[in-house]
Each structure stands twice: as C-alpha cells, then as structure tokens.
Amino acid sequence: MQKPKIATASLAGCFGCHMSLLDIDDRILKLIDLVDFDKSPVDDIKEFTGRCLVGLIEGGCCNEENVRVLQEFRKHCDILISVGDCAIDGGLPALRNGIPLKECLTEAYITGPTVYNPSGKIPSDSEIPLLLDRIYPCHEVVKIDYYLPGCPPPADTLWQALTALLSGKPIDLPYELIKYD
Amino acid sequence: MTEKSTMKTIHIEPITRVEGHGKVSILLDENNVVKQARLHVVEFRGFERFIQGRLYWEVPVMVQRLCGICPVSHHLAAAKAMDQIVGVDKLSPVAEKIRRLMHYGQMFQSHALHFFHLVSPDLLFGFEADPAIRNVIGVARKFPELAVQGVMMRKYGQEIIKATAGKKIHGTGAIPGGVNKNLTIEERDVFLKDIDQMMAWCRSALKIAKDYTLQHFEEIKDFGSFDSNHLSLIRADGAMDLYHGNLRAIDAGGKKIFDQVNYNSYRDYIAEEVRDWSYMKFPFIKSLGTEKGWYRVGPLARVNTADFIDTPEAEAARKEFKNVTKDKPNNITMAYHWARMIELLHSGEKINALLHDGDLQGTDLVVKGHRRDEGVGLVEAPRGTLFHHYRVNENDQVVMANLIVSTTNNNEPMNRAVSRVAKDYLSGKPQITEGLRNHIEVAIRAYDPCLSCATHAMGRMPLEITLIGHEGQVLERKAY
Ligand code: SF4
C-alpha cells in the first residue's frame, strides 16, 4: 500500500516550527515509516511529486513568492494546516506592518551604527520577489483547514495532530498541548 | 542577476527569503573561466527598526524569533545587553551558571544536529554519492545506530534548554540581571543519568571527524580553502570561552590584530560593508579595511584563537588538531567539522561539570543595579560571534538596535569558499554538473550557515545556481 504523503513549507517564519517537528525526537524514525515526505525542507524535494494528504505551513506571507508557494500547497494538499503563530496571525514579522518598509531598509543599510556604505545604496537584485505591503496570515490568502497555535507548537502537539490525521481520527488535543505562553 | 544592468530602483522592495534558499551565481569570462562567484543571501526582516518602541525587557524573548535554529544565542546575547541596561555588571553565581548551562546545551544540540543530520551523509557516503541516499533518511536506513545517536544527542541538548529556559524553542529563562529559575535536584538527576552515554558519543563523533580529516587530508586541504583572519571572544587568560570574554582577532599566520578588547567598544573595531548584491552585510576589521579586514568566525576560528581549552579532553583534542598545522592557525575550510566536534566534547565536559555544581540549586537569581541607557551583549553562538547592541530611553523603550549575527560574520569567507570551489571544479566547462553542485554545497555547509536555516537540517541544502556568460546571458540555472 502506498504511504500517505506530507509536505511542509516555511514562509515568513523562523524555522522554529520545523525545529519543533524535529523535537519529536526518535519518533521521527516512526514518522518516516508512516509517511513519505514530499515537497519539504526535510528532504528538499523542490516540486510536488503528487497529491499530499497533509500540508504543514510555517510562517505567514511577506512576499509574492510566499503567496505562490501557499497557493501551490492548497492545490496539492487535501488538508492544509497553519502551524504556529506566524502562519495564524503573522507573528513577530508582522510587527513591521505598522512601519514603512523604507524605514526598515534605511535603518539596516544606511543609518545603522556599524554600517559602511559609501555609495549609500540599498541592496537590490532582480531575482528577489516583491515584498507585500504587510504580512498576511495564511487564511487570508487560501482556505486553511486546521490551526495549531504556539510559538512554536510543542512537538507533542504536532505529533498527536499528525498521527490522528494519518489514522483518520478527529484531532483531540488535551489542554496541556494547546496552552502556550 | 546580470550585474548592474538589472539594478532596480529603491521602490521595488526586496525581501527576506526565497523559501530560505541560498543562491549562487557564477560569472564566466569569454573563455568560460570563472571570473567571479557569489553567494547571494536574501534575508531581510527589519528587526532593527521594528523593535524600536518596545520595552527593553521584552527584547530577549522577542529577538529569538529571528531564528528558531539557535534561539538561545539571541536570547542570551540580548539578555547580556539588557544586564548592562539594568546596571548589572556581574550576575549572581547561580544566574551565570544557569545561563552557561543553557548555552552549552544549545551548543551541544546545534553541533550534534549539524554533524549527524547534515554533514554525516557527505562524509559517510562521499561527496559524489547519489543525493537520493545522501541525506539523513539514507543515514537512518544504512547506519541506524548513528542516526539514533544524533537524535538522542540533540534531544539531550534540547532538554537542557527546556530545563533552564522553560521551553525547547523560544524560552524565557534569561531576564535582565539574571534568570527566572534554577535547576531542581530532580531535573539535574535526569541529566546526570545520561551524561556518561553522551560523553561516550561525543568522543566517537570527534573520532569520526578527526579520522575523516586525517585520512582525506590531501584531497580536502585545498578544498574551498584560503587564508583568513579569525575572530572570537576569548577569556582573560586566553582560554576558549563560549559564553563570555573579550574580543581577539588574529591573522592567517597567528599574529594578533587586536586582543582582549572589551566588546562594549566593538564599533571601534568592526564595521559592515553593504554590497549591492546581497542583503547580508560584509563585516570587516576597520584597521585593515574592506579588502583585508574580513575574517572567519565559528568553531574553526575559536580553536585557532584560543591559547588553550580549560577542559582536559577537549584540550587534548585541541593539541592534536593544532599539531597538524604545527601550532599555526588552521585555514582549511573542511577542518571546521573537526573543530566543531572538539567544541561538542568541550560542551559535554562543561555540562558535566555544571551538573555537579551545587550553585545550580541556589536561589539568588537576580541582581539589581542602576539603570543605564546603552548595552552591548556578545556570545559565541554555535556558528560564531554574535553581537547585540541596544539603546533605551527613559520610558524603557528601545530606540536603537544593532545586530551582527554569526552567519553574517562568515559572509565573505563563504563567498571565498564558493569562488574557490567554482574555479577548481568548473573552469573550462560552461555547465553546472552534479559534481560542481555537490562540491559547492559541501563547502558552504562547512560553515553551518543559517541562511537556509533548517532547510538543510535534515537533508540536502537547497541551492539555486546560475551560470552567467561573459555577455551577461544566463547560460544555465538549476535549483536543487
Ligand atoms: S510561530 Fe514562532 S516558532 Fe513558528 S515560525 Fe513563527 S516565530 Fe518561529
């Protein structure tokens, strides 16, 4: 029987949610018996190879590339989950929502105390995707089926949610696994 | 990426990450010889600006959200800066030791993760092996014991972080002037139970790295290598100290450029050059200028700058390491792995010693002082020296923040490594071969960069390589 597939992505996140997934520790060896990883930083498959049962999204959308990836995940995954506060409400990166981007760039590349920039230019590169006007939580861009809060959600929360979905059971998380600081 | 011709205006706003990918561009001349190779990093978050207005005591907790791979480093560097803000120059012994335990736990988990999950596939299967098996899942299938070791060592470090910081990722343990909890007897005993096993695994990991380096010495000694300066924190007596110290920089031959510099004056010594083609700045030693002043940080630099290591097993390992270069600094890129495993062993020894220290159960957690308006905090993060610097107004709000993160310090070295490998493995053939890609990856990976963060934690590092002809035309682009 073919194993179900999981895909994961980090958009505007810090990879802490992916690290929390690694914190399931030796259960990771069980997980690779239960599922195949499709497009994911875990194996670096770049393009989807087929339909996935579950897609885990870390981080909100801060640029056009994030939006494209998120839409692609929606297209290929039966169940799409916003993992962590960044995906759910933008998280820490969303602090920039109230500040003109130009000010952030100026601080980093022109006025910062150790900056050496005789040309006064801010780096730019044609390969770089455009920034959005603000950070968007994932559900404002595509339909999201589940939300796992936390920064990051604890490893046990991720494990229980995943194993429930893989066995077709409803996700039933005890209070300790969804309380957070 | 065709040089200046595609420069954008400032309103076309650039961004933070492209799925966490690093990008390499290689520019060829008319004879298809490498003219220039660049590693582009597309990280931009604006933290220095959007943190302004926040209260200073929030910063150690917030700033770690920059990076979920080594959040403890940011947590502690910010906390050290905030110690100065609250006027505390010396923590209570309990607080200092709890923070150190947290830090060594972090070093332990990060070095184990890097070595077992990320690098071991290259060393075990060879650089040229099929990428389908040359990843951690391949290691888990072929060398299950080793994979379990890696997972359990990472877990041990993460559990120490949880016990000292409150959470494995993004904890709250360090607060301005101290810590918010000690280590209970029960918590301590759990770690004591496994420490001997951990030390045994540290020794065997060190042996793998050492044997690998010595057995392949001829092929790796020039691989992505170059002479460089080295920079790190150093203890007053010249010992390696990963948590605290003064700044020392040496040149490629071991001559001191500066030594025992109080890091509060880092700005007099270090500046960061902005270059058009990367969002990551290029730090350099001011007295030497942008051309000559760049330096390496991280495990290799630290083993090079230290006069000795204050734990016996790691010190013996350091001596063996230094023998290879007749006591001169080691400038071999691939030697990073060996140096990293010396630090893994050192962290294990430090953890062991701390667990036997009764101070960890003390209750004197926080010291108070007279409020100041400026603070600088540095630590040696797993990937190298990390600088945090803040100014705070009379309402306790941050008005200035400056961060120089570890991977940024290694920006120029990583570019040099990429250039060297591109020249050695491409010249003459205008094509991105599997071999070229492998070798570029391996060279960048030696620095354990956080540029693609966890992306490479479990498998191959994703990388986009672009080959550009002498007229600026894109010859080939491959994403891996
Ligand atoms: S939710 Fe927290 S841990 Fe997850 S990506 Fe965002 S900042 Fe990192």
CSV table of N, CA, C and O in Angstrom, one decimal, chain A residues 2 5 7 11 17 23 26 28 41-42 52 55 69 80 87 93 102-103 113 118 121 156-158 160 162-163 169-170:
chain,number,residue,atom,x,y,z
A,2,GLN,N,0.5,2.2,-0.8
A,2,GLN,CA,1.3,3.4,-0.8
A,2,GLN,C,1.1,4.3,0.4
A,2,GLN,O,0.0,4.4,1.0
A,5,LYS,N,1.3,11.0,1.9
A,5,LYS,CA,2.4,12.0,1.8
A,5,LYS,C,2.2,13.2,2.6
A,5,LYS,O,1.0,13.7,2.7
A,7,ALA,N,3.7,17.3,3.1
A,7,ALA,CA,4.5,18.3,2.6
A,7,ALA,C,4.6,19.4,3.6
A,7,ALA,O,3.7,19.6,4.4
A,11,LEU,N,7.3,29.7,5.2
A,11,LEU,CA,7.2,31.0,4.5
A,11,LEU,C,7.9,32.1,5.4
A,11,LEU,O,9.1,31.9,5.7
A,17,CYS,N,9.2,26.3,14.0
A,17,CYS,CA,8.1,25.3,13.9
A,17,CYS,C,8.7,24.0,13.3
A,17,CYS,O,8.3,23.0,13.7
A,23,ASP,N,11.8,18.0,17.2
A,23,ASP,CA,11.8,17.7,18.6
A,23,ASP,C,10.9,16.5,18.9
A,23,ASP,O,10.8,16.1,20.1
A,26,ASP,N,13.1,10.6,18.6
A,26,ASP,CA,13.2,9.3,17.9
A,26,ASP,C,11.9,8.9,17.2
A,26,ASP,O,11.9,8.0,16.4
A,28,ILE,N,10.7,10.5,15.0
A,28,ILE,CA,10.9,10.9,13.6
A,28,ILE,C,11.2,9.6,12.8
A,28,ILE,O,10.8,9.5,11.6
A,41,PRO,N,11.5,21.1,3.3
A,41,PRO,CA,12.9,21.3,3.6
A,41,PRO,C,13.5,20.1,4.2
A,41,PRO,O,14.7,19.9,4.2
A,42,VAL,N,12.7,19.2,4.7
A,42,VAL,CA,13.2,18.0,5.3
A,42,VAL,C,14.0,17.1,4.3
A,42,VAL,O,14.9,16.5,4.6
A,52,CYS,N,-0.9,15.2,-1.8
A,52,CYS,CA,-0.5,15.0,-0.4
A,52,CYS,C,-1.7,15.0,0.5
A,52,CYS,O,-2.6,15.7,0.2
A,55,GLY,N,-0.6,19.1,4.4
A,55,GLY,CA,0.4,20.2,4.2
A,55,GLY,C,0.6,21.0,5.4
A,55,GLY,O,-0.4,21.4,6.0
A,69,VAL,N,3.8,30.0,-3.2
A,69,VAL,CA,4.0,28.7,-2.6
A,69,VAL,C,2.8,28.2,-1.8
A,69,VAL,O,2.4,27.1,-1.9
A,80,LEU,N,-4.8,21.3,4.8
A,80,LEU,CA,-3.8,22.3,4.9
A,80,LEU,C,-3.8,22.9,6.4
A,80,LEU,O,-4.9,23.3,6.8
A,87,ALA,N,2.0,31.7,11.0
A,87,ALA,CA,1.1,31.3,9.9
A,87,ALA,C,-0.3,31.8,10.3
A,87,ALA,O,-1.1,32.2,9.5
A,93,PRO,N,7.2,38.7,12.7
A,93,PRO,CA,7.4,39.5,11.5
A,93,PRO,C,6.4,40.6,11.2
A,93,PRO,O,6.6,41.6,10.6
A,102,LYS,N,10.5,51.3,3.8
A,102,LYS,CA,11.7,52.1,3.5
A,102,LYS,C,12.5,52.4,4.8
A,102,LYS,O,13.7,52.4,4.8
A,103,GLU,N,11.7,52.7,5.9
A,103,GLU,CA,12.4,53.0,7.2
A,103,GLU,C,13.2,51.8,7.6
A,103,GLU,O,14.3,51.9,8.2
A,113,PRO,N,24.6,51.7,13.3
A,113,PRO,CA,25.8,52.2,13.8
A,113,PRO,C,27.1,51.6,13.3
A,113,PRO,O,28.2,52.2,13.4
A,118,PRO,N,29.6,53.6,1.5
A,118,PRO,CA,29.9,54.9,0.9
A,118,PRO,C,29.0,55.3,-0.3
A,118,PRO,O,28.7,56.4,-0.5
A,121,LYS,N,23.8,53.1,-1.3
A,121,LYS,CA,22.7,52.3,-2.0
A,121,LYS,C,22.2,51.2,-1.1
A,121,LYS,O,22.9,50.6,-0.3
A,156,ASP,N,4.9,17.5,20.9
A,156,ASP,CA,3.8,16.5,21.2
A,156,ASP,C,2.5,16.9,20.5
A,156,ASP,O,1.7,16.1,20.0
A,157,THR,N,2.2,18.2,20.4
A,157,THR,CA,1.0,18.7,19.7
A,157,THR,C,1.1,18.3,18.2
A,157,THR,O,0.1,17.8,17.7
A,158,LEU,N,2.3,18.6,17.7
A,158,LEU,CA,2.4,18.2,16.2
A,158,LEU,C,2.3,16.7,16.0
A,158,LEU,O,1.6,16.3,15.1
A,160,GLN,N,0.7,14.4,17.9
A,160,GLN,CA,-0.7,14.0,18.1
A,160,GLN,C,-1.6,14.4,16.9
A,160,GLN,O,-2.4,13.6,16.5
A,162,LEU,N,-0.7,15.0,13.9
A,162,LEU,CA,-0.3,14.3,12.6
A,162,LEU,C,-0.8,12.8,12.7
A,162,LEU,O,-1.4,12.3,11.7
A,163,THR,N,-0.6,12.2,13.8
A,163,THR,CA,-0.9,10.8,13.9
A,163,THR,C,-2.5,10.6,13.9
A,163,THR,O,-3.0,9.6,13.3
A,169,LYS,N,-8.6,9.8,12.4
A,169,LYS,CA,-9.4,10.1,13.6
A,169,LYS,C,-9.5,11.6,13.7
A,169,LYS,O,-8.6,12.4,13.2
A,170,PRO,N,-10.4,12.1,14.5
A,170,PRO,CA,-10.5,13.5,14.7
A,170,PRO,C,-9.3,14.0,15.6
A,170,PRO,O,-8.9,13.2,16.5
